Short mmCIF file of C-alpha atoms in Angstrom, two decimals:
data_model
loop_
_atom_site.label_atom_id
_atom_site.label_comp_id
_atom_site.label_asym_id
_atom_site.label_seq_id
_atom_site.Cartn_x
_atom_site.Cartn_y
_atom_site.Cartn_z
CA MET L 134 -20.20 14.68 -6.83
CA GLN L 135 -21.78 11.88 -4.56
CA ARG L 136 -18.97 9.43 -5.24
CA VAL L 137 -16.49 12.05 -4.03
CA ARG L 138 -18.45 13.00 -1.09
CA TYR L 139 -18.48 9.13 0.04
CA LEU L 140 -14.77 8.84 -0.08
CA LYS L 141 -13.98 11.69 1.71
CA SER L 142 -16.79 10.73 4.33
CA GLY L 143 -14.43 6.91 3.95
CA TRP L 144 -10.95 8.99 4.20
CA GLN L 145 -12.26 10.39 7.34
CA LEU L 146 -12.69 7.05 8.65
CA LEU L 147 -9.90 5.75 7.61
CA LYS L 148 -7.89 8.12 9.38
CA SER L 149 -9.70 8.50 12.26
CA SER L 150 -9.18 4.38 12.37
CA CYS L 151 -5.60 4.82 11.76
CA GLU L 152 -4.79 7.36 15.07
CA GLY L 153 -6.88 5.77 17.38
CA ALA L 154 -4.54 2.77 16.47
CA ALA L 155 -1.74 5.13 17.09
CA LYS L 156 -2.62 6.82 19.88
CA GLN L 157 -2.85 3.00 21.96
CA ALA L 158 0.11 2.09 20.88
CA ASN L 159 2.28 4.76 21.82
CA THR L 160 0.79 4.40 25.39
CA GLN L 161 2.00 0.66 25.59
CA SER L 162 5.23 0.98 24.22
CA SER L 163 7.94 3.53 23.02
CA ALA L 164 11.12 1.48 22.87
CA SER L 165 11.84 2.72 19.60
CA ARG L 166 11.82 6.15 19.72
CA CYS L 167 15.95 6.65 19.50
CA TYR L 168 15.69 5.97 15.99
CA SER L 169 13.54 9.46 15.42
CA HIS L 170 15.29 11.80 13.87
CA ALA L 171 13.44 15.06 13.17
CA SER L 172 15.70 16.18 10.48
CA SER L 173 15.66 12.81 8.59
CA SER L 174 11.97 10.98 8.48
CA PHE L 175 11.03 8.20 6.17
CA GLY L 176 8.98 5.06 5.05
CA LEU L 177 9.60 2.26 3.47
CA LEU L 178 6.93 0.64 1.45
CA PHE L 179 7.65 -3.04 -0.06
CA ASP L 180 6.71 -4.95 -2.03
CA ILE L 181 6.10 -8.66 -1.62
CA ASP L 182 6.29 -10.87 -4.71
CA GLY L 183 10.19 -10.57 -6.15
CA VAL L 184 11.00 -8.55 -3.79
CA LEU L 185 10.93 -10.79 -0.79
CA VAL L 186 9.17 -13.65 -1.37
CA ARG L 187 9.27 -15.94 -5.32
CA GLY L 188 5.90 -17.96 -4.86
CA LYS L 189 6.24 -19.40 -1.30
CA THR L 190 10.26 -19.61 -0.99
CA PRO L 191 11.58 -16.49 0.57
CA ILE L 192 14.42 -14.58 -1.42
CA PRO L 193 17.78 -14.96 0.22
CA ALA L 194 18.35 -11.20 1.21
CA ALA L 195 15.20 -10.29 2.51
CA LYS L 196 15.48 -12.47 6.16
CA GLN L 197 18.72 -10.86 6.51
CA CYS L 198 17.39 -7.38 5.36
CA PHE L 199 14.55 -7.08 8.14
CA LYS L 200 17.18 -8.59 10.35
CA ASN L 201 18.76 -5.46 10.09
CA LEU L 202 15.40 -3.30 10.01
CA VAL L 203 14.76 -3.67 13.56
CA ASP L 204 16.21 -3.59 16.60
CA HIS L 205 17.27 -6.04 19.78
CA SER L 206 14.18 -6.29 20.99
CA GLY L 207 12.55 -6.50 17.68
CA LYS L 208 10.47 -3.35 17.64
CA TYR L 209 10.91 -1.86 13.59
CA LYS L 210 13.29 1.08 13.23
CA VAL L 211 11.68 3.21 10.33
CA PRO L 212 7.90 2.95 9.25
CA VAL L 213 7.10 0.19 7.38
CA VAL L 214 4.25 -0.97 5.05
CA PHE L 215 3.90 -3.90 3.02
CA VAL L 216 2.21 -3.23 -0.30
CA THR L 217 0.82 -5.75 -2.33
CA ASN L 218 -1.18 -6.55 -5.46
CA ALA L 219 -2.56 -10.07 -3.94
CA GLY L 220 -5.68 -10.18 -2.65
CA ASN L 221 -6.50 -13.68 -2.13
CA CYS L 222 -6.44 -13.72 1.53
CA MET L 223 -6.98 -11.77 4.98
CA ARG L 224 -4.40 -9.28 5.75
CA GLN L 225 -3.99 -11.50 9.48
CA THR L 226 -3.09 -14.17 6.81
CA LYS L 227 -0.67 -12.52 4.82
CA ALA L 228 0.99 -11.06 8.42
CA GLU L 229 1.33 -14.41 9.47
CA HIS L 230 3.18 -15.42 6.02
CA LEU L 231 5.25 -12.71 6.16
CA SER L 232 6.66 -13.34 10.19
CA HIS L 233 7.77 -16.91 9.15
CA LEU L 234 8.98 -16.12 6.14
CA LEU L 235 10.79 -13.24 7.27
CA GLU L 236 11.35 -14.16 11.57
CA VAL L 237 10.54 -10.44 12.37
CA GLU L 238 7.24 -9.69 13.90
CA VAL L 239 4.37 -7.91 10.88
CA SER L 240 1.06 -7.17 11.94
CA PRO L 241 -1.60 -7.08 9.96
CA ASP L 242 -2.38 -3.15 10.15
CA GLN L 243 1.95 -3.37 7.41
CA VAL L 244 0.06 -5.26 5.37
CA MET L 245 -1.93 -3.66 2.36
CA LEU L 246 -3.57 -5.67 -0.63
CA SER L 247 -4.94 -4.69 -3.51
CA HIS L 248 -8.00 -4.35 -2.12
CA SER L 249 -8.18 -2.29 1.14
CA PRO L 250 -8.35 0.97 -0.08
CA LEU L 251 -12.78 0.38 -0.75
CA ARG L 252 -13.25 0.24 2.38
CA MET L 253 -14.01 3.83 1.73
CA PHE L 254 -16.11 3.44 -1.30
CA THR L 255 -18.69 3.17 1.13
CA GLN L 256 -21.51 4.07 -1.22
CA PHE L 257 -21.25 -0.02 -2.19
CA HIS L 258 -21.16 -1.18 0.50
CA LYS L 259 -24.68 -2.01 1.33
CA MET L 260 -25.33 -2.69 -2.23
CA ARG L 261 -25.17 -6.03 -3.52
CA VAL L 262 -22.44 -7.12 -5.23
CA LEU L 263 -20.74 -9.76 -6.73
CA VAL L 264 -17.60 -11.17 -6.13
CA SER L 265 -15.06 -12.53 -8.42
CA GLY L 266 -11.29 -14.24 -7.54
CA GLN L 267 -10.51 -16.81 -5.20
CA GLY L 268 -9.63 -17.61 -1.71
CA PRO L 269 -11.87 -16.25 1.21
CA VAL L 270 -13.44 -13.51 -1.24
CA GLU L 271 -16.36 -13.57 1.03
CA GLU L 272 -15.06 -13.37 4.04
CA VAL L 273 -12.41 -10.48 2.47
CA ALA L 274 -15.62 -8.51 0.99
CA HIS L 275 -17.10 -8.88 4.57
CA ASN L 276 -14.26 -7.37 6.24
CA LEU L 277 -14.16 -4.35 3.73
CA GLY L 278 -18.10 -3.36 4.82
CA PHE L 279 -19.50 -4.72 2.18
CA GLN L 280 -23.04 -6.35 3.28
CA ASP L 281 -24.96 -8.01 0.77
CA VAL L 282 -22.72 -10.55 -1.14
CA VAL L 283 -23.13 -13.00 -3.87
CA THR L 284 -19.83 -15.10 -5.29
CA ILE L 285 -19.66 -16.51 -9.17
CA ASP L 286 -20.64 -20.17 -7.32
CA VAL L 287 -24.06 -18.91 -5.96
CA LEU L 288 -24.95 -16.88 -8.98
CA ARG L 289 -24.38 -20.37 -11.02
CA GLU L 290 -26.41 -22.57 -9.13
CA ALA L 291 -28.95 -19.84 -8.75
CA TYR L 292 -28.69 -20.55 -12.93
CA PRO L 293 -27.51 -23.21 -13.41
CA VAL L 294 -27.60 -23.49 -17.16
CA LEU L 295 -25.43 -20.55 -17.54
CA ASP L 296 -22.20 -22.50 -17.29
CA VAL L 297 -21.25 -24.74 -19.74
CA VAL L 298 -17.97 -24.02 -21.08
CA ASP L 299 -17.03 -27.33 -19.37
CA HIS L 300 -19.12 -30.02 -20.30
CA ASN L 301 -18.25 -31.50 -17.67
CA ARG L 302 -20.59 -29.38 -15.63
CA ARG L 303 -23.11 -29.30 -18.32
CA PRO L 304 -26.53 -30.36 -15.94
CA LYS L 305 -27.23 -33.92 -16.93
CA ASP L 306 -30.35 -35.18 -18.62
CA VAL L 307 -33.25 -33.02 -16.33
CA VAL L 308 -32.17 -29.43 -15.96
CA PRO L 309 -32.00 -27.98 -12.56
CA PRO L 310 -35.03 -25.45 -11.77
CA THR L 311 -33.56 -21.92 -12.18
CA LYS L 312 -33.71 -20.55 -8.28
CA GLY L 313 -32.69 -16.69 -9.14
CA LEU L 314 -31.57 -13.80 -7.42
CA ARG L 315 -32.75 -10.41 -5.93
CA PRO L 316 -30.33 -8.23 -8.65
CA ILE L 317 -27.37 -7.56 -8.73
CA ASP L 318 -26.06 -3.81 -7.35
CA ALA L 319 -22.33 -3.86 -8.31
CA VAL L 320 -19.03 -6.24 -9.51
CA VAL L 321 -16.07 -6.39 -7.71
CA LEU L 322 -13.57 -8.16 -9.13
CA PHE L 323 -10.82 -8.98 -6.30
CA GLY L 324 -7.93 -11.34 -8.41
CA GLU L 325 -7.62 -14.13 -10.84
CA PRO L 326 -9.78 -16.59 -10.42
CA ILE L 327 -9.66 -20.27 -10.64
CA ARG L 328 -11.70 -20.79 -13.47
CA TRP L 329 -11.99 -18.11 -16.00
CA GLU L 330 -13.84 -19.28 -18.45
CA THR L 331 -17.04 -19.50 -15.68
CA ASN L 332 -16.26 -16.07 -14.30
CA LEU L 333 -16.37 -14.25 -18.29
CA GLN L 334 -19.25 -15.84 -19.04
CA LEU L 335 -20.99 -15.22 -15.40
CA ILE L 336 -19.81 -11.39 -15.47
CA VAL L 337 -20.72 -10.42 -19.44
CA ASP L 338 -23.94 -12.01 -18.56
CA VAL L 339 -24.09 -9.78 -15.37
CA LEU L 340 -22.95 -7.09 -16.84
CA LEU L 341 -25.83 -7.72 -19.99
CA THR L 342 -28.60 -8.06 -17.97
CA GLY L 343 -28.54 -5.00 -15.77
CA GLY L 344 -27.75 -7.39 -12.56
CA ASN L 345 -30.50 -9.66 -14.10
CA PRO L 346 -28.65 -13.00 -15.58
CA GLY L 347 -31.78 -14.46 -15.98
CA SER L 348 -33.42 -12.25 -18.30
CA THR L 349 -32.62 -11.23 -21.76
CA TRP L 350 -28.79 -9.69 -23.32
CA SER L 351 -30.00 -6.01 -23.96
CA SER L 352 -27.59 -3.40 -25.67
CA ALA L 353 -30.17 -0.70 -23.33
CA HIS L 354 -28.08 -1.99 -20.02
CA TYR L 355 -25.46 0.08 -21.02
CA PRO L 356 -23.60 1.91 -19.01
CA HIS L 357 -23.53 -1.57 -17.38
CA ILE L 358 -23.67 -1.61 -13.37
CA PRO L 359 -20.30 -0.36 -11.54
CA VAL L 360 -17.56 -2.54 -11.62
CA LEU L 361 -14.32 -2.23 -9.12
CA ALA L 362 -11.51 -4.06 -9.67
CA CYS L 363 -8.46 -4.74 -7.60
CA ASN L 364 -4.59 -5.63 -9.49
CA MET L 365 -3.98 -4.56 -12.32
CA ASP L 366 -0.80 -6.56 -12.74
CA LEU L 367 -0.51 -7.88 -16.34
CA LEU L 368 2.61 -10.36 -14.87
CA TRP L 369 3.93 -11.60 -11.52
CA MET L 370 6.72 -13.47 -10.60
CA ALA L 371 6.56 -16.63 -9.00
CA GLU L 372 9.03 -19.75 -8.57
CA ALA L 373 9.17 -20.00 -12.38
CA TRP L 374 11.84 -19.13 -14.43
CA ASN L 375 9.71 -16.07 -16.42
CA PRO L 376 6.56 -14.71 -15.76
CA ARG L 377 3.28 -15.85 -14.86
CA PHE L 378 -0.30 -14.73 -16.06
CA GLY L 379 -2.17 -11.76 -13.02
CA HIS L 380 -5.79 -10.39 -13.16
CA GLY L 381 -4.83 -7.73 -15.50
CA MET L 382 -4.90 -10.05 -17.82
CA PHE L 383 -8.34 -11.90 -16.75
CA LEU L 384 -9.01 -7.65 -17.12
CA VAL L 385 -7.92 -7.61 -20.75
CA CYS L 386 -10.35 -10.61 -21.74
CA LEU L 387 -12.88 -9.47 -19.82
CA GLU L 388 -12.95 -5.90 -21.44
CA SER L 389 -12.05 -7.31 -24.90
CA LEU L 390 -15.33 -10.16 -24.39
CA TYR L 391 -17.56 -7.24 -23.33
CA LYS L 392 -16.31 -4.98 -26.72
CA LYS L 393 -16.57 -7.64 -29.11
CA VAL L 394 -20.07 -8.59 -28.16
CA THR L 395 -21.35 -5.50 -27.18
CA GLY L 396 -19.30 -3.35 -29.12
CA TYR L 397 -19.02 -0.79 -25.98
CA LYS L 398 -15.94 -0.05 -23.62
CA LEU L 399 -15.88 -1.88 -20.50
CA LYS L 400 -16.10 0.92 -17.77
CA TYR L 401 -14.69 0.51 -14.58
CA GLU L 402 -15.76 2.52 -11.39
CA ALA L 403 -12.38 2.13 -10.30
CA LEU L 404 -9.10 1.06 -10.05
CA ILE L 405 -7.33 0.10 -7.12
CA GLY L 406 -3.81 -1.77 -6.26
CA LYS L 407 -0.35 -0.82 -7.40
CA PRO L 408 -0.38 2.11 -9.77
CA SER L 409 -2.93 3.76 -9.26
CA VAL L 410 -2.71 6.73 -6.60
CA VAL L 411 -5.32 6.63 -4.28
CA THR L 412 -3.58 2.73 -3.18
CA TYR L 413 -0.45 5.10 -2.27
CA ASN L 414 -2.38 7.38 -0.36
CA TYR L 415 -3.69 4.77 1.59
CA ALA L 416 -0.47 3.19 2.12
CA GLU L 417 0.91 6.81 3.20
CA LEU L 418 -1.76 6.93 5.87
CA LEU L 419 -1.05 3.40 6.98
CA ILE L 420 3.11 4.96 6.78
CA ARG L 421 1.67 7.61 9.29
CA GLN L 422 0.05 5.53 11.45
CA GLN L 423 3.64 3.71 11.77
CA ALA L 424 5.60 6.31 12.56
CA GLU L 425 3.35 7.24 14.93
CA ARG L 426 3.49 4.03 16.82
CA LEU L 427 7.12 4.56 16.83
CA GLY L 428 7.14 8.14 19.07
CA TRP L 429 7.73 9.68 15.85
CA ASN L 430 6.42 13.75 16.47
CA THR L 431 7.65 15.03 12.91
CA PRO L 432 5.31 14.01 9.18
CA VAL L 433 7.31 11.36 7.58
CA LYS L 434 8.60 13.83 4.49
CA ARG L 435 9.70 11.26 2.07
CA VAL L 436 8.47 7.45 1.07
CA TYR L 437 10.82 4.60 -0.81
CA ALA L 438 9.05 2.06 -2.61
CA ILE L 439 10.97 -0.69 -3.13
CA GLY L 440 9.34 -3.41 -6.60
CA ASP L 441 9.85 -6.17 -9.00
CA ASN L 442 7.90 -4.98 -11.52
CA PRO L 443 8.09 -1.43 -13.91
CA MET L 444 5.04 -1.12 -14.74
CA ALA L 445 3.39 -1.24 -11.31
CA ASP L 446 5.73 -0.49 -8.43
CA ILE L 447 7.76 1.59 -10.26
CA TYR L 448 5.06 3.59 -12.54
CA GLY L 449 2.74 3.34 -9.50
CA ALA L 450 5.15 5.12 -7.19
CA ASN L 451 6.52 8.20 -9.63
CA LEU L 452 2.77 8.54 -10.29
CA TYR L 453 1.86 8.67 -7.15
CA ASN L 454 5.85 11.25 -6.59
CA ARG L 455 4.08 13.13 -9.67
CA TYR L 456 0.50 14.10 -7.31
CA LEU L 457 3.24 14.90 -4.50
CA GLN L 458 4.80 17.27 -6.11
CA SER L 459 0.91 18.44 -7.83
CA SER L 460 -0.41 19.19 -5.09
CA ARG L 461 2.37 20.35 -3.42
CA HIS L 462 2.24 23.19 -5.95
CA THR L 463 -1.52 23.61 -5.67
CA LYS L 464 -1.60 24.16 -1.51
CA ALA L 465 1.53 26.15 -2.31
CA GLN L 466 -1.07 28.43 -4.79
CA MET L 467 -3.91 28.25 -2.19
CA GLN L 468 -1.65 30.04 0.46
CA ALA L 469 -0.56 32.60 -2.13
CA GLN L 470 -3.43 33.34 -2.70
CA SER L 471 -5.28 33.21 0.85
CA ALA L 472 -2.36 35.48 2.14
CA GLY L 473 -3.47 38.53 -0.29
CA GLY L 474 -0.71 37.43 -3.14
CA SER L 475 -1.10 37.16 -6.78
CA ILE L 476 -0.17 33.83 -8.61
CA ASP L 477 3.68 33.33 -9.90
CA PRO L 478 3.04 32.68 -14.01
CA SER L 479 6.60 31.23 -13.85
CA ALA L 480 5.74 28.52 -11.25
CA VAL L 481 2.67 26.94 -13.31
CA ASP L 482 2.18 23.41 -12.50
CA ASP L 483 2.83 21.84 -16.02
CA THR L 484 2.73 18.23 -14.56
CA PRO L 485 0.81 16.41 -17.18
CA LYS L 486 -3.14 15.97 -15.52
CA MET L 487 -3.90 12.78 -14.12
CA THR L 488 -6.94 10.93 -15.48
CA SER L 489 -9.67 9.18 -12.90
CA ALA L 490 -8.49 6.27 -13.56
CA GLU L 491 -4.34 6.69 -12.50
CA LEU L 492 -5.89 8.93 -9.31
CA GLY L 493 -8.75 6.04 -8.81
CA GLY L 494 -10.34 8.63 -5.95
CA ALA L 495 -7.88 10.37 -4.89
CA SER L 496 -7.97 13.79 -5.69
CA ARG L 497 -10.23 15.02 -3.42
CA VAL L 498 -8.44 13.37 -0.01
CA VAL L 499 -9.09 14.45 2.84
CA GLU L 500 -5.71 17.76 3.44
CA ARG L 501 -2.85 16.35 5.29
CA ASP L 502 0.50 17.10 4.86
CA LEU L 503 1.68 15.03 2.74
CA PRO L 504 5.36 14.00 2.24
CA GLU L 505 7.67 15.87 -0.10
CA GLY L 506 8.18 13.28 -2.22
CA CYS L 507 8.30 9.59 -3.32
CA SER L 508 11.72 7.32 -4.99
CA SER L 509 10.79 4.85 -6.67
CA ILE L 510 13.63 1.52 -6.18
CA LEU L 511 13.73 -1.17 -8.79
CA VAL L 512 15.29 -5.02 -7.67
CA CYS L 513 16.36 -7.89 -9.95
CA THR L 514 15.23 -10.51 -8.48
CA GLY L 515 11.74 -10.64 -9.56
CA VAL L 516 9.50 -9.62 -13.32
CA TYR L 517 12.61 -7.06 -14.24
CA SER L 518 15.52 -9.22 -14.66
CA LYS L 519 18.94 -7.09 -16.25
CA ASP L 520 19.98 -10.47 -17.71
CA GLN L 521 16.50 -10.19 -19.98
CA GLN L 522 15.58 -6.33 -20.55
CA GLU L 523 17.80 -2.88 -20.37
CA LEU L 524 15.79 0.38 -19.01
CA LEU L 525 16.34 2.92 -21.79
CA SER L 526 18.58 5.46 -20.88
CA ASP L 527 16.06 8.50 -22.21
CA PRO L 528 12.93 7.22 -23.34
CA THR L 529 11.88 10.74 -23.91
CA LYS L 530 13.44 10.43 -26.92
CA THR L 531 14.01 6.42 -27.45
CA VAL L 532 10.84 5.36 -26.86
CA THR L 533 8.37 4.28 -30.25
CA GLU L 534 5.12 3.66 -30.65
CA GLN L 535 5.97 0.07 -30.70
CA ARG L 536 7.33 0.00 -27.46
CA ILE L 537 5.07 -2.54 -25.63
CA PHE L 538 3.45 -1.34 -22.93
CA HIS L 539 1.86 -3.45 -19.59
CA GLY L 540 0.44 -1.41 -18.23
CA HIS L 541 -3.75 -1.27 -17.89
CA ARG L 542 -5.51 -0.48 -20.86
CA ASP L 543 -7.08 3.68 -19.01
CA PHE L 544 -3.46 3.90 -17.67
CA ARG L 545 -1.19 6.55 -20.23
CA PHE L 546 1.41 4.94 -21.74
CA ASP L 547 3.93 7.75 -20.24
CA PRO L 548 7.81 5.91 -20.44
CA SER L 549 9.03 7.99 -18.38
CA LEU L 550 7.02 6.90 -15.08
CA THR L 551 8.78 3.23 -15.80
CA GLN L 552 11.97 4.85 -15.00
CA PRO L 553 13.55 4.24 -11.55
CA SER L 554 14.63 6.54 -8.99
CA PHE L 555 17.12 3.37 -8.42
CA VAL L 556 18.47 0.25 -9.84
CA VAL L 557 19.52 -2.50 -6.79
CA HIS L 558 20.27 -5.80 -6.50
CA ASP L 559 18.14 -6.63 -4.04
CA VAL L 560 16.05 -5.87 -1.30
CA LYS L 561 18.80 -5.80 1.47
CA GLU L 562 20.63 -3.84 -1.32
CA ALA L 563 17.37 -1.33 -1.35
CA VAL L 564 17.15 -0.89 2.75
CA GLU L 565 20.88 0.13 2.54
CA LEU L 566 20.92 2.73 -0.01
CA VAL L 567 17.77 4.19 1.31
CA PHE L 568 19.77 4.71 4.81
CA LYS L 569 23.11 5.68 2.76
CA GLN L 570 20.83 8.93 1.22
CA GLU L 571 18.95 9.45 5.19
CA GLY L 572 22.48 9.74 6.96
CA TRP L 573 20.86 6.24 8.85
CA PRO L 574 22.64 4.11 10.54
CA LEU L 575 21.75 0.86 9.70
CA GLN L 576 23.45 -1.42 12.44
#
């Protein structure tokens, strides 16, 4: 219950922040109001790698696509948010990078990184946290609200005899004295690190010593201190012909090592980033903020999520759509009961219950008008390629236990969630499809 209370408080703070920013923006500009269609309001969620870029190279269709999404003054015609599982930089940096590549203005509040929802986990912000990843991880952690941050490098320097896989990094001759640190209270995994062996060793040391890596391993430290992980992507698409290892692969290694050493299952306090529901709830708040800045007075009714990875983008969008339908059903039943009516037995919600890992804290968000649904659109310019794999025509009948599951260990193997609402060649076709579905002129 304490975690739920803190998460609810986090959603309140985020909602207030979004509403304040939107009101301020509305006083500055109303140039895009003419694009608001009261009868049809929607927002777009774009994945980045494999949809807009591959590595540092823009996908050709992306530039033309975004030229169509802005008016003559450069204002967006519809709410647009970029949702990526990357997390090795600040939002400002990613926004500047996208602005340069797409040749349209992208603001930081249009960018959602895998770790962005950690702003809501305020119960950890005053704890001493060990952070793993690459890039400005300490700056990122402080920006998210964490006040007492320890990096892997700082931990390694404090305990110089722990990192010994690389012989060249072992202490030479005289072993330096151990400086020691105050105990670690929680571990935050932002993304794949550069030296996996160092990070894996030190994280396991911290978990098996209750946050005191200078002491002896003990099974008494189970359940271990909290672990929060961002970005579950097993694979992602860069310039190479084949997908590359993502942070999900690092998590597989960490989980396997911990289980092998202790016999226990590594537990996560939260799994954040696509495909978790909490990520899409956060993204929807940013969509709402963008809609208010456009001067829209009606709630966004539909969200379209465009991605290249069936196990992250499509699974996540479909899982969020399932969450939306279940929430609408629950709200309708509660309204019927409050009005003195009875529950219609034929209207029982038969959607599968979501696990706590899939929800990621989204089950008790602040009540608000949620979208009616979320449609998933799969492009063929990234992880998924029609030349390499075919989507199953009927996953409920043709999938067997032998089919490979690339999702995270704590997410259920539900093949129906990997089936996109639409399949198109590239992001330009995806946007054209959406505007046609909504009856909007794109030009």
